[in-house]
Short mmCIF file of C-alpha atoms in Angstrom, two decimals:
data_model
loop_
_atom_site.label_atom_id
_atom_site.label_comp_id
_atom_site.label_asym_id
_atom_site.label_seq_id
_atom_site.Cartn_x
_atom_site.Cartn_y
_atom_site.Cartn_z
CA UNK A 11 0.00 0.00 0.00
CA UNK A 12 1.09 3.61 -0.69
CA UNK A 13 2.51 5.63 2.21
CA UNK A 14 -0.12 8.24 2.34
CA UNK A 15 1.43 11.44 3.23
CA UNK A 16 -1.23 14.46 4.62
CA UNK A 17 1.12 17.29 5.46
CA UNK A 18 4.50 17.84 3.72
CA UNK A 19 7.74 17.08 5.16
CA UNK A 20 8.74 20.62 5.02
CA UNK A 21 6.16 22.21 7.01
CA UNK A 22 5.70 22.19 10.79
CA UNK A 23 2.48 21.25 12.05
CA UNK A 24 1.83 24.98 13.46
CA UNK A 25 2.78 26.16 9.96
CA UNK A 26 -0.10 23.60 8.65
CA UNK A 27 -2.40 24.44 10.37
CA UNK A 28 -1.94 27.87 9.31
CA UNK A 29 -1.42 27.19 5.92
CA UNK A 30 -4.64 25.68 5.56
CA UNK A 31 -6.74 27.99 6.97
CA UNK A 32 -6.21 30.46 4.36
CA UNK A 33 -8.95 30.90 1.58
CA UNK A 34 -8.06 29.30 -1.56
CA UNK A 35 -7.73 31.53 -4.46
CA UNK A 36 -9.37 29.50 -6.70
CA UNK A 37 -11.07 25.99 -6.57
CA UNK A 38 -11.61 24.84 -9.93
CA UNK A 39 -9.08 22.75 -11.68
CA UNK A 40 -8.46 21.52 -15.02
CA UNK A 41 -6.38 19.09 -17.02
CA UNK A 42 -5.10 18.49 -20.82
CA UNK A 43 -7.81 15.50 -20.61
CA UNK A 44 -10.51 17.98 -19.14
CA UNK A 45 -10.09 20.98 -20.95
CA UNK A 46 -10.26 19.36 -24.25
CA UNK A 47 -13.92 18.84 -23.20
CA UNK A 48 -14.14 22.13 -21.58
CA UNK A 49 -14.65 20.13 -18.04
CA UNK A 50 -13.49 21.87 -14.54
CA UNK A 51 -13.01 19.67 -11.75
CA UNK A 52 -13.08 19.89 -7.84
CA UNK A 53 -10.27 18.54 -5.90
CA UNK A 54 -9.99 17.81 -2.02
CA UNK A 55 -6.96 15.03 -0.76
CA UNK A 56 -6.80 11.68 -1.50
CA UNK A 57 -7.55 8.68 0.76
CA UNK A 58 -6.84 10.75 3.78
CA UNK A 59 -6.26 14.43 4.66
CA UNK A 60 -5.27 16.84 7.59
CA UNK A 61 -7.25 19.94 8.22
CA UNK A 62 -8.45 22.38 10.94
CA UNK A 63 -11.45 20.94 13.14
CA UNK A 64 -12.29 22.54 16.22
CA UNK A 65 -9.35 24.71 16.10
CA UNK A 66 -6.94 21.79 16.47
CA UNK A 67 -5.34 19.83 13.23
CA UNK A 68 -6.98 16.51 12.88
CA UNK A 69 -6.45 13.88 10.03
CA UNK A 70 -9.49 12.77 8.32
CA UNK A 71 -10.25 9.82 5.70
CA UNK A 72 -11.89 11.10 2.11
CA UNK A 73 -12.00 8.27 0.34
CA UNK A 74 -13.78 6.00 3.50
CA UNK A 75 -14.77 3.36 0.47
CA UNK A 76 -11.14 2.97 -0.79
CA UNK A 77 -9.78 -0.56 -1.11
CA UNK A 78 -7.17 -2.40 -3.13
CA UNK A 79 -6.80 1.07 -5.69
CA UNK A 80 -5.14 2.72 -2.58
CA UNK A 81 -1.89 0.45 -3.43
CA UNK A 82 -1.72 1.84 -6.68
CA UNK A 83 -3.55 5.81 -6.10
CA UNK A 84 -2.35 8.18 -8.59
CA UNK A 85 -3.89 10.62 -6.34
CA UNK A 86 -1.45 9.90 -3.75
CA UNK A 87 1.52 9.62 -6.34
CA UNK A 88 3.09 12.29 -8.39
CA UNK A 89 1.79 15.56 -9.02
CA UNK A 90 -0.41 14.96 -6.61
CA UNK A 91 2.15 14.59 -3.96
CA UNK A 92 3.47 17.77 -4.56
CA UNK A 93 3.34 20.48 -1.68
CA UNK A 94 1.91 23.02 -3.67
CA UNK A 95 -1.31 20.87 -5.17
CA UNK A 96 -1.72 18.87 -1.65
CA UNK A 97 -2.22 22.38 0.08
CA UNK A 98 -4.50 23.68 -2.30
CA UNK A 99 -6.79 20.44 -2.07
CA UNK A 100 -6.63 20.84 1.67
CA UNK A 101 -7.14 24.86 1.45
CA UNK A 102 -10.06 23.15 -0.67
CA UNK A 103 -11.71 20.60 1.99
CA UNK A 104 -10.74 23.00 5.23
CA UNK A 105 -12.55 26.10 3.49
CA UNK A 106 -15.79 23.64 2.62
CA UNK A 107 -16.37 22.32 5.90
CA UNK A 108 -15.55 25.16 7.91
CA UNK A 109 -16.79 27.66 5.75
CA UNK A 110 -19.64 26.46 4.24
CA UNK A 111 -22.04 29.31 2.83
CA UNK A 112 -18.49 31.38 1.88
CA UNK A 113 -17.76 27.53 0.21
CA UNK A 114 -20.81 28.08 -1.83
CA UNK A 115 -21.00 31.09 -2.78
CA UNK A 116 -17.15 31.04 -3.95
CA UNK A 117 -17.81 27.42 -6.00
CA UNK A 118 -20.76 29.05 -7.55
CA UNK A 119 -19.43 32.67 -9.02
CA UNK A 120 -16.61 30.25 -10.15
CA UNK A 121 -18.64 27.81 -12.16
CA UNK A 122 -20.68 30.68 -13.33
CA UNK A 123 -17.45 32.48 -14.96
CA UNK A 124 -16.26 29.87 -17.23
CA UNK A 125 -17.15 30.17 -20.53
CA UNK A 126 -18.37 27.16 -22.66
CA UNK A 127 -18.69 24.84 -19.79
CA UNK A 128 -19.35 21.40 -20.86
CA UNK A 129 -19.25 19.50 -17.21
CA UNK A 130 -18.04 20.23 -13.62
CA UNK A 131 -16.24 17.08 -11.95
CA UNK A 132 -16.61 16.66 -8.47
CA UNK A 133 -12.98 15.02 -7.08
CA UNK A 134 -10.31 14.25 -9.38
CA UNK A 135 -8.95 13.34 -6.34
CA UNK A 136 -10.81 12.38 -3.32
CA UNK A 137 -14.77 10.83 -3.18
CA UNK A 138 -17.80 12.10 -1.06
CA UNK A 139 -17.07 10.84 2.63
CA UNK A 140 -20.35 11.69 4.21
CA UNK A 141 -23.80 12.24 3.78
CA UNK A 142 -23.36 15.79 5.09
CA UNK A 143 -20.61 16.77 2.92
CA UNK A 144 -22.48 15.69 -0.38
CA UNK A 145 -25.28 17.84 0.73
CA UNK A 146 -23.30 20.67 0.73
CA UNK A 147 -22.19 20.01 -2.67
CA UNK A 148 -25.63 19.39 -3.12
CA UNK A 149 -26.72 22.65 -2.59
CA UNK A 150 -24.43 23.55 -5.05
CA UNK A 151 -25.68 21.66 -7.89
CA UNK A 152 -29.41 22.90 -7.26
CA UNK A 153 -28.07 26.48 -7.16
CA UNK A 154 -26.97 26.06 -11.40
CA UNK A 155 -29.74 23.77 -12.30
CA UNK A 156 -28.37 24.30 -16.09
CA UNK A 157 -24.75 23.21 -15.19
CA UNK A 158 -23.92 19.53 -15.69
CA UNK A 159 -22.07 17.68 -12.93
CA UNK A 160 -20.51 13.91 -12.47
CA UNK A 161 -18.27 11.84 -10.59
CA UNK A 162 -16.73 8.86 -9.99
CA UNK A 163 -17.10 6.88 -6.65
CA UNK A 164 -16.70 4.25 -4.77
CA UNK A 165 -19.33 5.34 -1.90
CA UNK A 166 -21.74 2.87 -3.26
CA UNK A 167 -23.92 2.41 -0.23
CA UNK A 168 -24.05 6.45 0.47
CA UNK A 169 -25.78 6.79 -2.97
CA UNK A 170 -27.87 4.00 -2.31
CA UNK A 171 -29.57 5.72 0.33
CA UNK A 172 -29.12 8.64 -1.73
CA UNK A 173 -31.05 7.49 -4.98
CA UNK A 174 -33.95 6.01 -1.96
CA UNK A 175 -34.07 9.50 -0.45
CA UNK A 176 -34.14 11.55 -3.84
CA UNK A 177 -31.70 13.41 -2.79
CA UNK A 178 -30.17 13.29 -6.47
CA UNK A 179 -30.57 16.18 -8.54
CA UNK A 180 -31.47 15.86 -12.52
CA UNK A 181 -27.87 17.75 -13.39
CA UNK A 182 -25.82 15.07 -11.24
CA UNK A 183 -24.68 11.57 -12.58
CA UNK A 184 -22.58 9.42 -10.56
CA UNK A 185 -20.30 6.33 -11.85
CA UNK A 186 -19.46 3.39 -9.49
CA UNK A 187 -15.85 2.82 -9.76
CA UNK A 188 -14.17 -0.78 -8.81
CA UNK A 189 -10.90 -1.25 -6.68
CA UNK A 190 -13.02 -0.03 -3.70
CA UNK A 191 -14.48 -1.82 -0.43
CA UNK A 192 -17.72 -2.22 -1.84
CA UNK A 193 -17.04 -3.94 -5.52
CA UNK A 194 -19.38 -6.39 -4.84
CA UNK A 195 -22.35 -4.17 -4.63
CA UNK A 196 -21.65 -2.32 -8.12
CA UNK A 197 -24.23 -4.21 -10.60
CA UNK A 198 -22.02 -4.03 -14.02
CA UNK A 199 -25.65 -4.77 -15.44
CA UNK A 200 -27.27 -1.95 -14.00
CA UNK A 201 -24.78 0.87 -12.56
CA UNK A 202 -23.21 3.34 -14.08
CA UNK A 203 -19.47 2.26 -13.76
CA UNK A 204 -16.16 2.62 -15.12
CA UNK A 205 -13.85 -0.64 -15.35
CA UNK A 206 -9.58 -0.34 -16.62
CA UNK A 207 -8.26 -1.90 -19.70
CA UNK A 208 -4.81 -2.43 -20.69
CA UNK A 209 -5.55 -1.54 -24.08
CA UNK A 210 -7.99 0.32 -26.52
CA UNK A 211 -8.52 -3.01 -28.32
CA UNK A 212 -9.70 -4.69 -25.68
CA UNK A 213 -12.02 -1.70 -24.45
CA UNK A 214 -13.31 -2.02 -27.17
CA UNK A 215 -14.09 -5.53 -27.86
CA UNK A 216 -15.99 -5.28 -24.07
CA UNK A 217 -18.32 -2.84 -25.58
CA UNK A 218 -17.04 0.00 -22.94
CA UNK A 219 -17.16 3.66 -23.82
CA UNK A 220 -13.86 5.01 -24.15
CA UNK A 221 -12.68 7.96 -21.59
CA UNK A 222 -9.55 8.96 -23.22
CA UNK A 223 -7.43 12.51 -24.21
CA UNK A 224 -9.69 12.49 -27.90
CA UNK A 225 -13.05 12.17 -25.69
CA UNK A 226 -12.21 14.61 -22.64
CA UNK A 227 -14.12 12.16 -20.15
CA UNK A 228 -16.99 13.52 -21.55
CA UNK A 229 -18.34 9.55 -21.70
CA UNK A 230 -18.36 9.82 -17.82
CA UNK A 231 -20.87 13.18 -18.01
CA UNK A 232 -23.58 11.44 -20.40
CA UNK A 233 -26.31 10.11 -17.86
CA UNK A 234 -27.00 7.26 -20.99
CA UNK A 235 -23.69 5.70 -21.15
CA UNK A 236 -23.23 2.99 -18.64
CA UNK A 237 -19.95 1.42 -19.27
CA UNK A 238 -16.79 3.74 -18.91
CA UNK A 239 -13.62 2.08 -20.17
CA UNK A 240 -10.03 3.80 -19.21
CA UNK A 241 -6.95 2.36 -20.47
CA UNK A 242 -3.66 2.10 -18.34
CA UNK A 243 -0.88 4.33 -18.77
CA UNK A 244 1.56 3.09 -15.78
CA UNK A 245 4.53 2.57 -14.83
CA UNK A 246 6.10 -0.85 -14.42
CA UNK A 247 5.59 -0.70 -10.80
CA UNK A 248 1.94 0.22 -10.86
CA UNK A 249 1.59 -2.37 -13.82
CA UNK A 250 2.57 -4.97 -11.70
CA UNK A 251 0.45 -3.69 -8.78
CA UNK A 252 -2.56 -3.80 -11.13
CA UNK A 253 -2.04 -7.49 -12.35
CA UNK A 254 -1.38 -8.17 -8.55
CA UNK A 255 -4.23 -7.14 -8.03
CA UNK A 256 -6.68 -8.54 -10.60
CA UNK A 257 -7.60 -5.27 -11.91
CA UNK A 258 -6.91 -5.04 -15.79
CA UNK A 259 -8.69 -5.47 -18.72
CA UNK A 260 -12.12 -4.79 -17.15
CA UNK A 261 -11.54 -6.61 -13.63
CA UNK A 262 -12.74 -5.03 -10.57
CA UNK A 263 -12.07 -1.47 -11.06
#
């Protein structure tokens, strides 16, 4: 499993905790894979993150469904990693749960400001961890009732009760992703879901949709496609992790 690493080495705790208090500047993120498709995304920690609660640091888990992907989490690899995009997605969680109505209103002028929006993407990195927090981003959504929004996640039995409450709104669409806790509760029949491939070829040949640079995930923001196919690009390490692990070419992902 991945060391997951909260705070950078190079910071104090005290200078944490003061980092993270600050307002972000921004919230919204993009990609070369997004902005082809002229999709923003939303970003808070992987797997686990430290923030300000109570006025005392405290280390939290936001990905509570997370299972065999955390040995492989790009999220928690990389660019991720780096001190300057792990503050920002922690300026990014600490600001929406202590801050909540400044959270919104913030989120909202953003989203309203970009120009040909396609799709906003809730966590690039990170997954809803509680009820309460996806009603916040909730409230959101129903604020821009003409915005589309999506994610993946592996918080299968939160939108369970979810979809029994109807406490989804029509501009939301959710895909079940495997390599969490819950795999065995995703119906590949039924759910929305996205599965890995280790090639186009055999994406293909499983009849998934292809979320790739040319299509901009835009397969993932189309309520009527159920199948979402993305093809490896790893490493040898993580290559070997994902064999290990029995997710390629459509296994449990």
């Amino acid at each position: 499993m991945l060391k997951l690493r909260t705070v950078p080495e190079k910071y104090t705790e005290e200078e944490w905790k003061k980092l993270v208090q600050e307002e972000p500047k921004t919230l919204l993120t993009s990609n070369s894979k997004l902005r082809k498709a002229n999709i923003w995304s939303f970003a808070i920690p992987a797997a686990k993150a430290t923030i300000v609660k109570n006025g005392e640091l405290k280390t939290m888990t936001t990905c509570p469904s997370a299972g065999s992907c955390l040995n492989f989490c790009y999220a928690q690899s990389g660019g991720y990693t780096f001190s300057v995009s792990l503050l920002k997605h922690s300026r990014n969680l600490n600001f929406a749960i202590n801050n909540k109505e400044n959270f919104k209103e913030k989120i909202i002028n953003e989203i309203k400001s970009k120009k040909n929006l396609h799709a906003i993407r809730w966590h690039d990195s990170g997954d809803f961890f509680s009820k309460d927090y996806y009603l916040l981003i909730r409230e959101v959504m129903l604020s821009l009732p003409d915005v589309k929004f999506y994610a993946y996640t592996k918080s299968v039995n939160l939108f369970r009760n979810l979809e029994e409450d109807g406490l989804i709104p029509q501009n939301f669409t959710y895909v079940f992703s495997f390599g969490g806790k819950l795999d065995d509760k995703i119906d590949v029949k039924k759910d929305r879901h996205s599965k890995v491939f280790t090639s186009e070829e055999s994406l293909k040949k499983a009849k998934y949709h292809h979320s790739s640079m040319d299509t901009g995930d835009k397969p993932a923001s189309d309520k009527s496609i159920k199948k979402i196919g993305l093809v490896v690009h790893a490493s040898i390490g993580h290559m070997k992790k994902f064999k290990k692990n029995g997710l390629l070419n459509g296994k449990e992902m």
